[in-house]
XYZ file of C-alpha atoms in Angstrom:
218
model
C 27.196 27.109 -0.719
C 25.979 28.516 -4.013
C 22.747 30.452 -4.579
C 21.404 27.473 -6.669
C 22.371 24.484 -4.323
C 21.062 26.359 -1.571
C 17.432 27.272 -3.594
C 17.251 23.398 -4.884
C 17.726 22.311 -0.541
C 15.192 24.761 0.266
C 12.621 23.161 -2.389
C 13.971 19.298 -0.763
C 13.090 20.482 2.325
C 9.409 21.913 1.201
C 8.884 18.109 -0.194
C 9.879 16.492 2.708
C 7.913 18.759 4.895
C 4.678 16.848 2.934
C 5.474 13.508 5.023
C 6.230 15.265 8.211
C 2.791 13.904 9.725
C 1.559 10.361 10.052
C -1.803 11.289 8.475
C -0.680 12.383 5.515
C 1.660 9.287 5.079
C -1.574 7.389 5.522
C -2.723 9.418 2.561
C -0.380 8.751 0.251
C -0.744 5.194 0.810
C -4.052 5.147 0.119
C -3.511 7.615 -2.940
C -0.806 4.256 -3.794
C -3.446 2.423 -4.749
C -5.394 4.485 -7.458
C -6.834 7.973 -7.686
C -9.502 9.094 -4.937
C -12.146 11.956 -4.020
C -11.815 13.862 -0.595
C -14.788 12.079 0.240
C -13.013 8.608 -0.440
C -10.576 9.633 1.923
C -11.998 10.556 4.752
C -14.182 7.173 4.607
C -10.927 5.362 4.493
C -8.812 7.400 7.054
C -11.627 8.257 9.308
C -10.671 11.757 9.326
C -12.336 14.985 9.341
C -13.252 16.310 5.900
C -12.129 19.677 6.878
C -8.803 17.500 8.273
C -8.597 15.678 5.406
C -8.573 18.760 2.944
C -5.836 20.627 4.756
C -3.229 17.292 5.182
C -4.051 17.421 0.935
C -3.462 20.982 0.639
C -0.191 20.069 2.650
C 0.393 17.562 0.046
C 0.020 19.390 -2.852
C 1.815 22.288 -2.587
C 4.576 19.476 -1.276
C 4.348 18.526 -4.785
C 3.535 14.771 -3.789
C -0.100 14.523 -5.189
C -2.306 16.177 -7.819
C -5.478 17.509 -7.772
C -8.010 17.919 -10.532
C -11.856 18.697 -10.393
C -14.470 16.905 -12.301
C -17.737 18.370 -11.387
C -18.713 18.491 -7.830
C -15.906 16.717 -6.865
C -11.662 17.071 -6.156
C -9.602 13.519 -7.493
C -6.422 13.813 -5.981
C -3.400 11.453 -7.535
C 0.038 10.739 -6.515
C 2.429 12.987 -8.211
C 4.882 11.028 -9.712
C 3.643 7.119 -8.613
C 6.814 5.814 -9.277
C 8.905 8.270 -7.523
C 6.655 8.867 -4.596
C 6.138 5.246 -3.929
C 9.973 4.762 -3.713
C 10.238 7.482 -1.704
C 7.922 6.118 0.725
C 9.869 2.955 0.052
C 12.673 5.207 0.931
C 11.422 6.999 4.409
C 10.564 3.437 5.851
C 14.261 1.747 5.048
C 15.520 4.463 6.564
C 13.280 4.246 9.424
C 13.726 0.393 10.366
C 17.954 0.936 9.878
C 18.100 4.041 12.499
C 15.091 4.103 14.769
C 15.147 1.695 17.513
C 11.058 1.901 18.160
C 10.430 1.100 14.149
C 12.617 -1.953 14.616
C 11.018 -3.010 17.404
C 7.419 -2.883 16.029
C 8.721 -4.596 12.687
C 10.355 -6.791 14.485
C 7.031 -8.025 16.916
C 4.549 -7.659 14.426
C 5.605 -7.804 10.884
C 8.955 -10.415 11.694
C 7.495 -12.387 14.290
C 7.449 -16.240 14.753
C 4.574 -16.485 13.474
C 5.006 -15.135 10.423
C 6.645 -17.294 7.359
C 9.310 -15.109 4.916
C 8.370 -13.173 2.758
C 7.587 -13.811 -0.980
C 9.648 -11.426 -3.014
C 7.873 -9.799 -6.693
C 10.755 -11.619 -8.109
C 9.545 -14.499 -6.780
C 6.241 -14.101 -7.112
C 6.392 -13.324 -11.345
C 8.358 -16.442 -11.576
C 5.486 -18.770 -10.212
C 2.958 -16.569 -11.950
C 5.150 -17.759 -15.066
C 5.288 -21.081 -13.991
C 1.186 -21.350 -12.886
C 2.250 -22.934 -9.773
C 0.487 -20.360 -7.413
C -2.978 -18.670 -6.782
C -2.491 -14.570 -6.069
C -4.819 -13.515 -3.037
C -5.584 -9.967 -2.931
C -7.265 -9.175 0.329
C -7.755 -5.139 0.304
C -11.005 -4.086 -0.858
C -13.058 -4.639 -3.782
C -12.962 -0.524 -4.709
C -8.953 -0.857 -4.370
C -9.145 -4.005 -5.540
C -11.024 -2.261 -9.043
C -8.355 0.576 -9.341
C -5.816 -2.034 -10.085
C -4.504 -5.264 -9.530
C -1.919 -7.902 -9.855
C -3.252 -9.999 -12.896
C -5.305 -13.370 -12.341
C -5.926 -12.208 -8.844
C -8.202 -13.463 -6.600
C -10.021 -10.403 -4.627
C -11.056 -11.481 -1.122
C -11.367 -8.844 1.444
C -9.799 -9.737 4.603
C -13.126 -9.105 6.206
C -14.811 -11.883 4.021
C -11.559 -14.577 3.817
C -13.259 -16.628 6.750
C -16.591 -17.215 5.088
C -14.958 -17.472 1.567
C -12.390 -20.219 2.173
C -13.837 -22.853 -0.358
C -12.997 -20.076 -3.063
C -9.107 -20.897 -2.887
C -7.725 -24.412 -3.888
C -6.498 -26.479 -1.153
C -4.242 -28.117 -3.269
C -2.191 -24.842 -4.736
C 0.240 -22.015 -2.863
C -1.255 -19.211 -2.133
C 0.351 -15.828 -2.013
C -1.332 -12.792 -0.401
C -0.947 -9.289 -0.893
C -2.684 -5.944 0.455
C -1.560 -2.265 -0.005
C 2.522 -2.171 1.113
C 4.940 -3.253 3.241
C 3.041 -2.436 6.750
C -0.395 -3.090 5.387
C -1.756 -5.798 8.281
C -4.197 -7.392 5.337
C -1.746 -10.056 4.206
C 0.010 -10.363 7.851
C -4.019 -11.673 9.057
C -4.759 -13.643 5.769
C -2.183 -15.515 6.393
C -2.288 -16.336 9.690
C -6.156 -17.489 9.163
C -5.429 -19.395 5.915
C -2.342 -21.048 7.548
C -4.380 -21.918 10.522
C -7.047 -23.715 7.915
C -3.914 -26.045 6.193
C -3.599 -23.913 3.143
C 0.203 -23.483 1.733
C 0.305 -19.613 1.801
C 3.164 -16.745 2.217
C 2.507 -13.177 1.857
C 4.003 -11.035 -0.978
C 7.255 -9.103 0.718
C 5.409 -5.617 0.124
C 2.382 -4.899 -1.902
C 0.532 -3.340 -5.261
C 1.849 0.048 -5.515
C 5.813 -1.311 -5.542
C 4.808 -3.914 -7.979
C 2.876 -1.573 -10.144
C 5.965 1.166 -9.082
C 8.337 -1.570 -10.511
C 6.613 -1.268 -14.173
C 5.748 -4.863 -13.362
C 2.379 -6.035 -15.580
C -1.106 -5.254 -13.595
C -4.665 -5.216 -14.658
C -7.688 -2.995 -14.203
């Protein structure tokens, strides 16, 4: 093996190394959505600060986020949203094609009975063409703020139950959160189908629409 084949696998492996902890996936998904503080983070994951800052650290020198200071705070970014959203894209293909457990808990929860198939963004653009749907976006209003798919309707799943007279009965609804194993859509859909509303769920979620250079607002 040459001297430069063998330097470039070394600097794979160093990348790879930055998802080598759930945690830090958890991260970048959040990171997916927009740019975020330290402090931001740990609200969302629930983690340590101290935690927090080292799976970044990790992260960074992974070369899978950016970090910049403004003032008395650290903003850390995705590195590359395109690429590291496909890459995450990537690691869970990969995941539900060789790992029996994945499959199994894609299968039960995200494939199950209960669940209706999947809107696809190709799919989805066309009806936003046509006006025949209503775009739910149940994450929260912060993520909601960073961006969005445009005309969407921001309900947090934790309001959905008290907000149902702000969706028409009469229109399909499709529901997205922040990716492919985001639960947010999975539960809005379940309650809205349970209240005789037409609704599917969008196949994945923001980032790999955004990731697709498909339109989004702010």
């Amino acid at each position: 093996m040459s001297s430069a084949k063998k330097a470039i696998f070394a600097r794979l492996a160093e990348i790879a190394q930055g998802l080598a902890h759930a945690h830090r996936i958890e991260l970048l998904e959040h990171l997916a959505q927009g740019t975020r503080t330290v402090e931001e983070l740990v609200a969302l994951t629930g983690l340590s600060f101290a935690n927090t800052s080292r799976h970044l650290q990790v992260l960074r020198r992974s070369h899978l986020v950016t970090s910049q200071r403004r003032e008395k705070h650290v903003f850390y970014s995705l590195a590359g949203e395109t690429e590291v959203v496909a890459l995450m894209a990537a690691v869970g293909a990969v995941g539900e094609r060789n790992d029996a457990e994945v499959r199994h808990i894609v299968a039960d929860y995200f494939h199950s009975p209960q669940t209706l198939d999947a809107v696809s963004r190709e799919e989805l653009l066309s009806k936003l063409k046509d006006g025949t749907v209503t775009v739910l976006d149940v994450r929260p209003e912060d993520e909601f703020l960073l961006g969005h798919i445009p005309g969407a309707v921001n309900i947090p799943i934790e309001q959905l139950k008290q907000r149902l007279a702000d969706l028409p009965e009469d229109r399909e609804i499709v529901a997205y959160c922040r990716g492919p194993y985001c639960v947010f859509s999975f539960e809005a859909e379940a309650i809205l189908r349970h209240q005789g509303f037409s609704v599917h769920r969008l196949k994945d979620g923001f980032p790999q629409w955004k990731a697709a250079g498909l339109p989004f607002a702010t």
